[in-house]
Amino acid sequence: MVSRGNRWDREMGDDLGNGACPGGVVAVPKVILRPGYSISTIIKGGWQLSGDHGPVDADRAIADMVRFVDAGITTFDCADIYTGVEEKIGRFLADLARTRGQDALNRVKIHTKYVPDREQLALVSLAQVEAGIDRSLARLGLEQLDLVQFHWWDYSVPGHVEAAGHLSTLRGKGKINLIGVTNFDTLHLAELCNVTDVVSAQVQYSLLDRRASGDFATFAQDHRVSLIAYGVLAGGFLTDCWLGRPDPGFEFENRSLVKYRLVIEEFGGWALFQELLTALRAVADRHEVDVSTIALRAILDSPDITAGIVGARYADRLIRTLRAFEVELTDKDRIQIDAVCNRAKGPHGPVYGLERDINGRHGRIMKYNLNEGDDRMAADLQGKRI
């Protein structure tokens, strides 16, 4: 078990220091979520390590995590439903403690999720929530989880407020440092803010999808809820490799590409998407960088967003990612990008509203019961269910 101290005794000075970046790249800024707790403004995403995106060389992926830390990206995102990812990060943390020591370990923040299966929502209890948190602690090899992001699949099944209360109880027991949410809309986020301190909300946000702007972002700011954006590069669509390519349709090797191709359709279709890529390429040419660098910089500049998650199996494109901190977008750049984005037809509706419709095209690709089959969880539920 890796010991990292309780939530009150970490050195704020270490947390607030900028990471040293390779090759003279500008340092990665840090942002404070709560006193004594700060994160890098770029977070390394973990979904790509689950295997849904293709084969993963676990040893290489774990070794490359150190390269992210050395570059100043010291915050990692994962989830209990990302198969095998918490275990991989647990191995990384153990290796980091052994090779770099306690100070290096204390600078790293791990954001995981608690996602009860859709079919089990009606059965969620304190015992069930604690079993899930204990499972993440064991997988990560930690005594306390830095940030647990809570998700609830179906608002028509009551219990999300009580489940958030259970997480707060476990925070009181020292098993959790901070509590956040993922994919909650304004109404239901407000309910949770009444029962616990919600530090952050993870939301899908990119140049293609700004559903989290407006009322949701305003509520979040008013209640000290930091927005952490995922999908900032739309699963890799907001990159040079898609510029000028014909519409591939919707048949892809992984769900991530299907998911974001559907977002492109909501945005206005393939033709308008190509116009956006063309505009981004023109801006990128002026700054001598890639399209992805401009797309990422634009989101990091948004007043709605505190930090952005960039998914990566390995560190191959790390330097390109870091170049986002070298770019300062001009008024001309923003006008050129907005000229296309302002013509978007969607997506519309509340945060994650399209994805919650299990019969809709966005919801049909989701996997809702990824914790089922876990023998330990099943045993806990069987033994503790009332």
mmCIF file of C-alpha atoms in Angstrom:
data_model
loop_
_atom_site.group_PDB
_atom_site.id
_atom_site.type_symbol
_atom_site.label_atom_id
_atom_site.label_comp_id
_atom_site.label_asym_id
_atom_site.label_seq_id
_atom_site.Cartn_x
_atom_site.Cartn_y
_atom_site.Cartn_z
ATOM 1 C CA MET A 1 0.000 0.000 0.000
ATOM 2 C CA VAL A 2 1.405 3.375 -1.051
ATOM 3 C CA SER A 3 1.191 5.943 1.751
ATOM 4 C CA ARG A 4 0.609 9.541 0.716
ATOM 5 C CA GLY A 5 -0.590 11.179 3.927
ATOM 6 C CA ASN A 6 -4.035 12.513 4.696
ATOM 7 C CA ARG A 7 -5.699 15.341 2.815
ATOM 8 C CA TRP A 8 -4.401 18.019 5.170
ATOM 9 C CA ASP A 9 -0.688 17.265 5.392
ATOM 10 C CA ARG A 10 0.544 17.500 1.811
ATOM 11 C CA GLU A 11 2.941 20.270 0.962
ATOM 12 C CA MET A 12 1.128 23.043 -0.886
ATOM 13 C CA GLY A 13 4.431 24.386 -2.138
ATOM 14 C CA ASP A 14 5.100 21.177 -4.050
ATOM 15 C CA ASP A 15 1.608 21.175 -5.534
ATOM 16 C CA LEU A 16 1.829 24.738 -6.773
ATOM 17 C CA GLY A 17 5.223 24.440 -8.428
ATOM 18 C CA ASN A 18 5.226 24.232 -12.235
ATOM 19 C CA GLY A 19 6.584 21.040 -13.742
ATOM 20 C CA ALA A 20 9.829 21.117 -15.683
ATOM 21 C CA CYS A 21 9.110 20.419 -19.354
ATOM 22 C CA PRO A 22 11.479 18.731 -21.807
ATOM 23 C CA GLY A 23 13.036 20.532 -24.726
ATOM 24 C CA GLY A 24 12.425 24.030 -23.412
ATOM 25 C CA VAL A 25 8.643 23.796 -23.671
ATOM 26 C CA VAL A 26 6.681 26.198 -21.471
ATOM 27 C CA ALA A 27 5.880 24.721 -18.065
ATOM 28 C CA VAL A 28 2.465 23.199 -17.363
ATOM 29 C CA PRO A 29 0.435 25.535 -15.123
ATOM 30 C CA LYS A 30 -1.276 24.272 -11.987
ATOM 31 C CA VAL A 31 -4.706 25.286 -10.720
ATOM 32 C CA ILE A 32 -6.059 25.076 -7.183
ATOM 33 C CA LEU A 33 -9.324 23.161 -6.699
ATOM 34 C CA ARG A 34 -9.343 23.480 -2.922
ATOM 35 C CA PRO A 35 -6.766 24.784 -0.418
ATOM 36 C CA GLY A 36 -3.832 22.394 -0.440
ATOM 37 C CA TYR A 37 -5.017 20.579 -3.570
ATOM 38 C CA SER A 38 -3.972 21.593 -7.064
ATOM 39 C CA ILE A 39 -3.835 19.807 -10.406
ATOM 40 C CA SER A 40 -2.078 20.256 -13.727
ATOM 41 C CA THR A 41 -4.244 22.082 -16.264
ATOM 42 C CA ILE A 42 -3.722 19.197 -18.663
ATOM 43 C CA ILE A 43 -4.726 15.814 -17.267
ATOM 44 C CA LYS A 44 -3.610 12.520 -18.769
ATOM 45 C CA GLY A 45 -6.701 10.509 -19.666
ATOM 46 C CA GLY A 46 -6.904 6.782 -18.995
ATOM 47 C CA TRP A 47 -9.800 5.440 -21.093
ATOM 48 C CA GLN A 48 -7.387 4.639 -23.936
ATOM 49 C CA LEU A 49 -5.601 2.171 -21.647
ATOM 50 C CA SER A 50 -8.682 0.025 -21.108
ATOM 51 C CA GLY A 51 -8.232 -1.987 -24.310
ATOM 52 C CA ASP A 52 -11.399 -0.683 -26.001
ATOM 53 C CA HIS A 53 -9.166 1.431 -28.221
ATOM 54 C CA GLY A 54 -6.904 -1.405 -29.354
ATOM 55 C CA PRO A 55 -4.012 -3.411 -27.915
ATOM 56 C CA VAL A 56 -2.141 -1.859 -25.002
ATOM 57 C CA ASP A 57 1.477 -2.580 -24.110
ATOM 58 C CA ALA A 58 1.023 -2.270 -20.346
ATOM 59 C CA ASP A 59 4.734 -2.080 -19.501
ATOM 60 C CA ARG A 60 5.328 0.666 -22.043
ATOM 61 C CA ALA A 61 2.221 2.593 -20.969
ATOM 62 C CA ILE A 62 3.235 2.467 -17.310
ATOM 63 C CA ALA A 63 6.818 3.540 -18.059
ATOM 64 C CA ASP A 64 5.542 6.445 -20.175
ATOM 65 C CA MET A 65 3.455 7.753 -17.265
ATOM 66 C CA VAL A 66 6.728 8.892 -15.694
ATOM 67 C CA ARG A 67 7.442 10.936 -18.827
ATOM 68 C CA PHE A 68 4.162 12.796 -18.297
ATOM 69 C CA VAL A 69 5.101 13.549 -14.696
ATOM 70 C CA ASP A 70 8.538 14.764 -15.748
ATOM 71 C CA ALA A 71 6.841 17.072 -18.264
ATOM 72 C CA GLY A 72 4.651 18.594 -15.549
ATOM 73 C CA ILE A 73 1.435 16.679 -16.292
ATOM 74 C CA THR A 74 0.987 15.322 -12.792
ATOM 75 C CA THR A 75 -2.753 14.556 -12.788
ATOM 76 C CA PHE A 76 -4.164 11.301 -14.143
ATOM 77 C CA ASP A 77 -7.789 10.392 -14.864
ATOM 78 C CA CYS A 78 -9.210 6.880 -14.641
ATOM 79 C CA ALA A 79 -12.360 5.052 -13.514
ATOM 80 C CA ASP A 80 -13.542 1.893 -11.856
ATOM 81 C CA ILE A 81 -15.211 0.951 -15.163
ATOM 82 C CA TYR A 82 -12.059 1.388 -17.281
ATOM 83 C CA THR A 83 -11.015 -2.246 -17.349
ATOM 84 C CA GLY A 84 -7.517 -2.717 -15.938
ATOM 85 C CA VAL A 85 -6.642 0.993 -15.815
ATOM 86 C CA GLU A 86 -6.686 1.503 -12.048
ATOM 87 C CA GLU A 87 -4.353 -1.496 -11.735
ATOM 88 C CA LYS A 88 -1.951 -0.041 -14.324
ATOM 89 C CA ILE A 89 -1.869 3.292 -12.518
ATOM 90 C CA GLY A 90 -1.345 1.442 -9.239
ATOM 91 C CA ARG A 91 1.765 -0.174 -10.723
ATOM 92 C CA PHE A 92 2.950 3.228 -11.922
ATOM 93 C CA LEU A 93 2.515 4.766 -8.460
ATOM 94 C CA ALA A 94 4.442 1.938 -6.823
ATOM 95 C CA ASP A 95 7.253 2.289 -9.375
ATOM 96 C CA LEU A 96 7.323 6.069 -8.923
ATOM 97 C CA ALA A 97 7.564 5.763 -5.144
ATOM 98 C CA ARG A 98 10.371 3.236 -5.449
ATOM 99 C CA THR A 99 12.425 5.116 -8.071
ATOM 100 C CA ARG A 100 11.669 8.799 -7.362
ATOM 101 C CA GLY A 101 10.663 8.828 -3.705
ATOM 102 C CA GLN A 102 7.829 10.237 -1.624
ATOM 103 C CA ASP A 103 8.146 13.842 -2.806
ATOM 104 C CA ALA A 104 7.577 12.829 -6.435
ATOM 105 C CA LEU A 105 4.649 10.648 -5.433
ATOM 106 C CA ASN A 106 2.978 13.455 -3.473
ATOM 107 C CA ARG A 107 2.935 15.690 -6.555
ATOM 108 C CA VAL A 108 0.824 13.187 -8.487
ATOM 109 C CA LYS A 109 -2.982 13.304 -8.288
ATOM 110 C CA ILE A 110 -5.175 10.409 -9.373
ATOM 111 C CA HIS A 111 -8.785 11.147 -10.304
ATOM 112 C CA THR A 112 -10.920 8.032 -10.483
ATOM 113 C CA LYS A 113 -14.692 7.504 -10.693
ATOM 114 C CA TYR A 114 -17.420 5.690 -8.867
ATOM 115 C CA VAL A 115 -19.916 4.419 -11.462
ATOM 116 C CA PRO A 116 -22.500 1.965 -10.142
ATOM 117 C CA ASP A 117 -23.923 -0.301 -12.832
ATOM 118 C CA ARG A 118 -27.148 0.883 -14.397
ATOM 119 C CA GLU A 119 -28.891 -2.352 -13.445
ATOM 120 C CA GLN A 120 -27.762 -1.970 -9.822
ATOM 121 C CA LEU A 121 -28.797 1.653 -9.200
ATOM 122 C CA ALA A 122 -31.837 0.726 -7.145
ATOM 123 C CA LEU A 123 -29.625 -1.381 -4.858
ATOM 124 C CA VAL A 124 -26.968 1.231 -4.091
ATOM 125 C CA SER A 125 -26.294 1.419 -0.353
ATOM 126 C CA LEU A 126 -23.489 2.622 1.889
ATOM 127 C CA ALA A 127 -22.094 -0.922 1.945
ATOM 128 C CA GLN A 128 -22.131 -1.098 -1.855
ATOM 129 C CA VAL A 129 -20.499 2.318 -2.265
ATOM 130 C CA GLU A 130 -17.818 1.448 0.281
ATOM 131 C CA ALA A 131 -17.125 -1.830 -1.499
ATOM 132 C CA GLY A 132 -16.561 0.083 -4.730
ATOM 133 C CA ILE A 133 -14.278 2.624 -3.070
ATOM 134 C CA ASP A 134 -12.329 -0.138 -1.326
ATOM 135 C CA ARG A 135 -11.884 -1.867 -4.670
ATOM 136 C CA SER A 136 -10.399 1.296 -6.224
ATOM 137 C CA LEU A 137 -8.118 1.775 -3.208
ATOM 138 C CA ALA A 138 -6.849 -1.788 -3.603
ATOM 139 C CA ARG A 139 -6.322 -1.492 -7.340
ATOM 140 C CA LEU A 140 -4.460 1.819 -7.025
ATOM 141 C CA GLY A 141 -2.553 0.712 -3.938
ATOM 142 C CA LEU A 142 -3.569 3.822 -2.013
ATOM 143 C CA GLU A 143 -4.808 4.546 1.479
ATOM 144 C CA GLN A 144 -6.923 7.477 0.259
ATOM 145 C CA LEU A 145 -8.404 8.391 -3.136
ATOM 146 C CA ASP A 146 -7.506 11.907 -4.262
ATOM 147 C CA LEU A 147 -10.723 12.686 -6.145
ATOM 148 C CA VAL A 148 -13.713 10.411 -6.727
ATOM 149 C CA GLN A 149 -15.974 11.512 -9.599
ATOM 150 C CA PHE A 150 -19.505 10.191 -9.201
ATOM 151 C CA HIS A 151 -21.755 9.189 -12.106
ATOM 152 C CA TRP A 152 -25.414 8.123 -12.106
ATOM 153 C CA TRP A 153 -26.808 6.561 -15.269
ATOM 154 C CA ASP A 154 -30.551 7.085 -14.829
ATOM 155 C CA TYR A 155 -32.172 9.968 -12.950
ATOM 156 C CA SER A 156 -35.526 8.151 -13.004
ATOM 157 C CA VAL A 157 -34.042 5.694 -10.500
ATOM 158 C CA PRO A 158 -33.883 7.493 -7.143
ATOM 159 C CA GLY A 159 -30.758 7.317 -5.034
ATOM 160 C CA HIS A 160 -28.128 9.622 -6.538
ATOM 161 C CA VAL A 161 -28.396 12.113 -3.677
ATOM 162 C CA GLU A 162 -28.110 9.342 -1.098
ATOM 163 C CA ALA A 163 -25.136 7.842 -2.949
ATOM 164 C CA ALA A 164 -23.374 11.216 -2.881
ATOM 165 C CA GLY A 165 -24.059 11.310 0.844
ATOM 166 C CA HIS A 166 -22.442 7.882 1.190
ATOM 167 C CA LEU A 167 -19.354 9.176 -0.596
ATOM 168 C CA SER A 168 -19.300 12.083 1.845
ATOM 169 C CA THR A 169 -19.488 9.600 4.735
ATOM 170 C CA LEU A 170 -16.487 7.731 3.311
ATOM 171 C CA ARG A 171 -14.658 11.034 2.968
ATOM 172 C CA GLY A 172 -15.233 11.517 6.677
ATOM 173 C CA LYS A 173 -13.670 8.100 7.251
ATOM 174 C CA GLY A 174 -10.542 9.210 5.363
ATOM 175 C CA LYS A 175 -10.987 6.965 2.322
ATOM 176 C CA ILE A 176 -11.651 9.887 -0.034
ATOM 177 C CA ASN A 177 -10.031 13.300 -0.186
ATOM 178 C CA LEU A 178 -12.353 15.203 -2.543
ATOM 179 C CA ILE A 179 -15.620 14.448 -4.333
ATOM 180 C CA GLY A 180 -16.559 15.422 -7.878
ATOM 181 C CA VAL A 181 -19.125 14.352 -10.438
ATOM 182 C CA THR A 182 -19.095 13.365 -14.073
ATOM 183 C CA ASN A 183 -21.846 13.950 -16.641
ATOM 184 C CA PHE A 184 -24.373 15.528 -14.269
ATOM 185 C CA ASP A 185 -26.698 18.254 -15.544
ATOM 186 C CA THR A 186 -27.447 21.516 -13.744
ATOM 187 C CA LEU A 187 -30.572 20.379 -11.901
ATOM 188 C CA HIS A 188 -29.051 17.209 -10.489
ATOM 189 C CA LEU A 189 -25.683 18.810 -9.751
ATOM 190 C CA ALA A 190 -27.568 21.341 -7.636
ATOM 191 C CA GLU A 191 -29.112 18.499 -5.625
ATOM 192 C CA LEU A 192 -25.696 17.033 -4.881
ATOM 193 C CA CYS A 193 -24.252 20.396 -3.890
ATOM 194 C CA ASN A 194 -26.843 20.450 -1.106
ATOM 195 C CA VAL A 195 -25.443 17.292 0.510
ATOM 196 C CA THR A 196 -21.690 17.440 -0.098
ATOM 197 C CA ASP A 197 -18.860 19.668 -1.278
ATOM 198 C CA VAL A 198 -18.695 18.986 -5.021
ATOM 199 C CA VAL A 199 -15.249 20.105 -6.121
ATOM 200 C CA SER A 200 -15.417 19.372 -9.842
ATOM 201 C CA ALA A 201 -17.635 18.268 -12.692
ATOM 202 C CA GLN A 202 -16.162 16.324 -15.573
ATOM 203 C CA VAL A 203 -18.007 17.225 -18.787
ATOM 204 C CA GLN A 204 -17.632 16.666 -22.496
ATOM 205 C CA TYR A 205 -16.408 19.961 -23.970
ATOM 206 C CA SER A 206 -14.682 20.859 -27.212
ATOM 207 C CA LEU A 207 -14.998 23.186 -30.189
ATOM 208 C CA LEU A 208 -17.635 20.699 -31.388
ATOM 209 C CA ASP A 209 -19.634 20.438 -28.158
ATOM 210 C CA ARG A 210 -20.299 23.334 -25.796
ATOM 211 C CA ARG A 211 -23.356 22.024 -23.971
ATOM 212 C CA ALA A 212 -21.618 22.726 -20.655
ATOM 213 C CA SER A 213 -21.505 26.455 -21.387
ATOM 214 C CA GLY A 214 -24.197 28.875 -20.331
ATOM 215 C CA ASP A 215 -26.376 28.059 -17.324
ATOM 216 C CA PHE A 216 -24.407 24.962 -16.334
ATOM 217 C CA ALA A 217 -21.057 26.769 -16.306
ATOM 218 C CA THR A 218 -22.578 29.721 -14.446
ATOM 219 C CA PHE A 219 -24.026 27.465 -11.748
ATOM 220 C CA ALA A 220 -20.706 25.655 -11.429
ATOM 221 C CA GLN A 221 -18.756 28.877 -10.999
ATOM 222 C CA ASP A 222 -21.244 30.168 -8.429
ATOM 223 C CA HIS A 223 -20.832 26.982 -6.379
ATOM 224 C CA ARG A 224 -17.038 26.577 -6.700
ATOM 225 C CA VAL A 225 -17.369 23.541 -8.956
ATOM 226 C CA SER A 226 -14.460 23.406 -11.396
ATOM 227 C CA LEU A 227 -15.226 22.088 -14.878
ATOM 228 C CA ILE A 228 -12.828 19.463 -16.177
ATOM 229 C CA ALA A 229 -13.245 18.878 -19.906
ATOM 230 C CA TYR A 230 -12.937 15.532 -21.640
ATOM 231 C CA GLY A 231 -13.216 14.944 -25.365
ATOM 232 C CA VAL A 232 -11.284 18.147 -26.018
ATOM 233 C CA LEU A 233 -9.874 16.665 -29.245
ATOM 234 C CA ALA A 234 -13.047 14.682 -30.005
ATOM 235 C CA GLY A 235 -11.352 11.320 -29.816
ATOM 236 C CA GLY A 236 -8.646 12.447 -32.249
ATOM 237 C CA PHE A 237 -10.953 13.956 -34.887
ATOM 238 C CA LEU A 238 -9.677 17.474 -34.108
ATOM 239 C CA THR A 239 -6.279 16.679 -35.583
ATOM 240 C CA ASP A 240 -4.523 17.139 -38.907
ATOM 241 C CA CYS A 241 -5.020 13.528 -39.923
ATOM 242 C CA TRP A 242 -8.735 14.095 -40.664
ATOM 243 C CA LEU A 243 -8.304 17.279 -42.701
ATOM 244 C CA GLY A 244 -9.434 16.799 -46.288
ATOM 245 C CA ARG A 245 -10.533 13.207 -45.787
ATOM 246 C CA PRO A 246 -13.891 11.949 -47.098
ATOM 247 C CA ASP A 247 -16.668 11.124 -44.647
ATOM 248 C CA PRO A 248 -15.826 7.705 -43.151
ATOM 249 C CA GLY A 249 -19.386 7.043 -42.017
ATOM 250 C CA PHE A 250 -19.916 5.452 -38.622
ATOM 251 C CA GLU A 251 -18.074 2.128 -38.812
ATOM 252 C CA PHE A 252 -14.974 2.322 -36.616
ATOM 253 C CA GLU A 253 -12.780 -0.039 -34.654
ATOM 254 C CA ASN A 254 -13.614 1.531 -31.282
ATOM 255 C CA ARG A 255 -16.539 3.209 -29.548
ATOM 256 C CA SER A 256 -14.646 6.440 -28.984
ATOM 257 C CA LEU A 257 -14.525 7.196 -32.703
ATOM 258 C CA VAL A 258 -18.200 6.298 -33.119
ATOM 259 C CA LYS A 259 -19.074 8.518 -30.158
ATOM 260 C CA TYR A 260 -17.319 11.585 -31.529
ATOM 261 C CA ARG A 261 -18.402 10.980 -35.128
ATOM 262 C CA LEU A 262 -21.946 11.271 -33.757
ATOM 263 C CA VAL A 263 -20.959 14.564 -32.101
ATOM 264 C CA ILE A 264 -19.690 15.791 -35.482
ATOM 265 C CA GLU A 265 -23.082 14.949 -36.950
ATOM 266 C CA GLU A 266 -24.799 16.983 -34.216
ATOM 267 C CA PHE A 267 -22.371 19.839 -34.867
ATOM 268 C CA GLY A 268 -23.500 20.092 -38.474
ATOM 269 C CA GLY A 269 -22.122 17.144 -40.370
ATOM 270 C CA TRP A 270 -18.880 16.246 -42.085
ATOM 271 C CA ALA A 271 -18.792 19.279 -44.407
ATOM 272 C CA LEU A 272 -19.012 21.815 -41.579
ATOM 273 C CA PHE A 273 -16.490 19.793 -39.589
ATOM 274 C CA GLN A 274 -14.067 20.045 -42.519
ATOM 275 C CA GLU A 275 -14.578 23.808 -42.536
ATOM 276 C CA LEU A 276 -13.615 23.875 -38.860
ATOM 277 C CA LEU A 277 -10.487 21.820 -39.524
ATOM 278 C CA THR A 278 -9.577 24.156 -42.384
ATOM 279 C CA ALA A 279 -9.936 27.175 -40.105
ATOM 280 C CA LEU A 280 -7.882 25.489 -37.394
ATOM 281 C CA ARG A 281 -5.193 24.627 -39.945
ATOM 282 C CA ALA A 282 -4.973 28.271 -41.019
ATOM 283 C CA VAL A 283 -4.551 29.348 -37.388
ATOM 284 C CA ALA A 284 -2.040 26.563 -36.787
ATOM 285 C CA ASP A 285 -0.007 27.697 -39.810
ATOM 286 C CA ARG A 286 0.346 31.175 -38.322
ATOM 287 C CA HIS A 287 1.690 29.653 -35.085
ATOM 288 C CA GLU A 288 3.647 26.827 -36.776
ATOM 289 C CA VAL A 289 1.920 24.111 -34.756
ATOM 290 C CA ASP A 290 -0.576 21.285 -35.288
ATOM 291 C CA VAL A 291 -4.369 21.520 -35.496
ATOM 292 C CA SER A 292 -4.633 19.600 -32.221
ATOM 293 C CA THR A 293 -2.496 22.207 -30.465
ATOM 294 C CA ILE A 294 -4.874 24.987 -31.501
ATOM 295 C CA ALA A 295 -7.982 22.965 -30.610
ATOM 296 C CA LEU A 296 -6.565 22.257 -27.159
ATOM 297 C CA ARG A 297 -5.407 25.855 -26.595
ATOM 298 C CA ALA A 298 -8.874 27.149 -27.467
ATOM 299 C CA ILE A 299 -10.465 24.980 -24.774
ATOM 300 C CA LEU A 300 -7.846 25.827 -22.149
ATOM 301 C CA ASP A 301 -8.576 29.506 -22.868
ATOM 302 C CA SER A 302 -12.285 29.048 -22.193
ATOM 303 C CA PRO A 303 -13.418 30.818 -19.011
ATOM 304 C CA ASP A 304 -15.735 27.849 -18.389
ATOM 305 C CA ILE A 305 -12.969 25.252 -18.180
ATOM 306 C CA THR A 306 -10.441 24.673 -15.399
ATOM 307 C CA ALA A 307 -8.498 21.776 -16.935
ATOM 308 C CA GLY A 308 -8.619 19.519 -19.967
ATOM 309 C CA ILE A 309 -8.159 15.773 -20.261
ATOM 310 C CA VAL A 310 -6.042 14.526 -23.147
ATOM 311 C CA GLY A 311 -6.287 10.801 -23.759
ATOM 312 C CA ALA A 312 -3.051 9.002 -24.514
ATOM 313 C CA ARG A 313 -1.895 5.408 -24.368
ATOM 314 C CA TYR A 314 1.757 6.407 -24.628
ATOM 315 C CA ALA A 315 3.909 9.540 -24.586
ATOM 316 C CA ASP A 316 4.531 9.685 -28.347
ATOM 317 C CA ARG A 317 2.649 12.978 -28.793
ATOM 318 C CA LEU A 318 3.526 14.521 -25.464
ATOM 319 C CA ILE A 319 5.661 17.295 -26.935
ATOM 320 C CA ARG A 320 2.836 18.292 -29.308
ATOM 321 C CA THR A 321 0.452 18.444 -26.377
ATOM 322 C CA LEU A 322 2.796 20.641 -24.365
ATOM 323 C CA ARG A 323 3.109 23.106 -27.234
ATOM 324 C CA ALA A 324 -0.399 24.297 -26.376
ATOM 325 C CA PHE A 325 1.273 26.326 -23.627
ATOM 326 C CA GLU A 326 3.539 28.074 -26.140
ATOM 327 C CA VAL A 327 0.629 29.421 -28.192
ATOM 328 C CA GLU A 328 -1.284 32.618 -27.510
ATOM 329 C CA LEU A 329 -4.354 32.873 -29.691
ATOM 330 C CA THR A 330 -4.961 36.308 -31.200
ATOM 331 C CA ASP A 331 -8.273 38.052 -31.807
ATOM 332 C CA LYS A 332 -7.867 37.159 -35.484
ATOM 333 C CA ASP A 333 -7.442 33.479 -34.558
ATOM 334 C CA ARG A 334 -10.545 33.434 -32.386
ATOM 335 C CA ILE A 335 -12.660 35.232 -34.972
ATOM 336 C CA GLN A 336 -11.643 32.721 -37.622
ATOM 337 C CA ILE A 337 -12.501 29.745 -35.395
ATOM 338 C CA ASP A 338 -15.735 31.272 -34.094
ATOM 339 C CA ALA A 339 -16.884 32.026 -37.636
ATOM 340 C CA VAL A 340 -17.319 28.284 -38.104
ATOM 341 C CA CYS A 341 -18.347 27.295 -34.571
ATOM 342 C CA ASN A 342 -21.096 29.918 -34.513
ATOM 343 C CA ARG A 343 -22.747 28.114 -37.440
ATOM 344 C CA ALA A 344 -22.990 24.849 -35.520
ATOM 345 C CA LYS A 345 -26.437 23.229 -35.441
ATOM 346 C CA GLY A 346 -25.781 21.465 -32.136
ATOM 347 C CA PRO A 347 -25.406 19.497 -30.023
ATOM 348 C CA HIS A 348 -28.165 20.954 -27.866
ATOM 349 C CA GLY A 349 -29.725 20.088 -24.538
ATOM 350 C CA PRO A 350 -28.357 19.494 -21.044
ATOM 351 C CA VAL A 351 -24.947 18.058 -20.285
ATOM 352 C CA TYR A 352 -24.940 14.374 -21.276
ATOM 353 C CA GLY A 353 -28.622 14.570 -22.198
ATOM 354 C CA LEU A 354 -28.217 12.907 -25.605
ATOM 355 C CA GLU A 355 -26.108 10.119 -24.134
ATOM 356 C CA ARG A 356 -28.665 9.336 -21.415
ATOM 357 C CA ASP A 357 -31.253 8.227 -23.969
ATOM 358 C CA ILE A 358 -30.450 4.515 -24.104
ATOM 359 C CA ASN A 359 -32.631 4.129 -27.203
ATOM 360 C CA GLY A 360 -31.016 7.022 -29.061
ATOM 361 C CA ARG A 361 -28.000 6.732 -31.321
ATOM 362 C CA HIS A 362 -25.697 8.224 -28.686
ATOM 363 C CA GLY A 363 -26.922 5.988 -25.882
ATOM 364 C CA ARG A 364 -26.978 2.752 -27.861
ATOM 365 C CA ILE A 365 -23.187 2.607 -28.055
ATOM 366 C CA MET A 366 -22.696 2.932 -24.290
ATOM 367 C CA LYS A 367 -21.781 0.099 -21.926
ATOM 368 C CA TYR A 368 -23.842 0.463 -18.783
ATOM 369 C CA ASN A 369 -22.826 -2.447 -16.556
ATOM 370 C CA LEU A 370 -19.048 -2.647 -16.693
ATOM 371 C CA ASN A 371 -18.679 -3.498 -13.011
ATOM 372 C CA GLU A 372 -20.794 -6.650 -13.262
ATOM 373 C CA GLY A 373 -18.890 -9.878 -13.028
ATOM 374 C CA ASP A 374 -16.491 -8.470 -10.449
ATOM 375 C CA ASP A 375 -16.437 -11.296 -7.943
ATOM 376 C CA ARG A 376 -15.457 -9.131 -5.004
ATOM 377 C CA MET A 377 -18.220 -6.608 -5.618
ATOM 378 C CA ALA A 378 -20.767 -9.369 -6.122
ATOM 379 C CA ALA A 379 -19.732 -10.950 -2.845
ATOM 380 C CA ASP A 380 -19.985 -7.649 -1.021
ATOM 381 C CA LEU A 381 -23.433 -6.996 -2.408
ATOM 382 C CA GLN A 382 -24.634 -10.489 -1.538
ATOM 383 C CA GLY A 383 -23.280 -10.309 1.992
ATOM 384 C CA LYS A 384 -24.319 -6.750 2.869
ATOM 385 C CA ARG A 385 -27.541 -6.122 0.952
ATOM 386 C CA ILE A 386 -30.509 -5.437 3.231
#
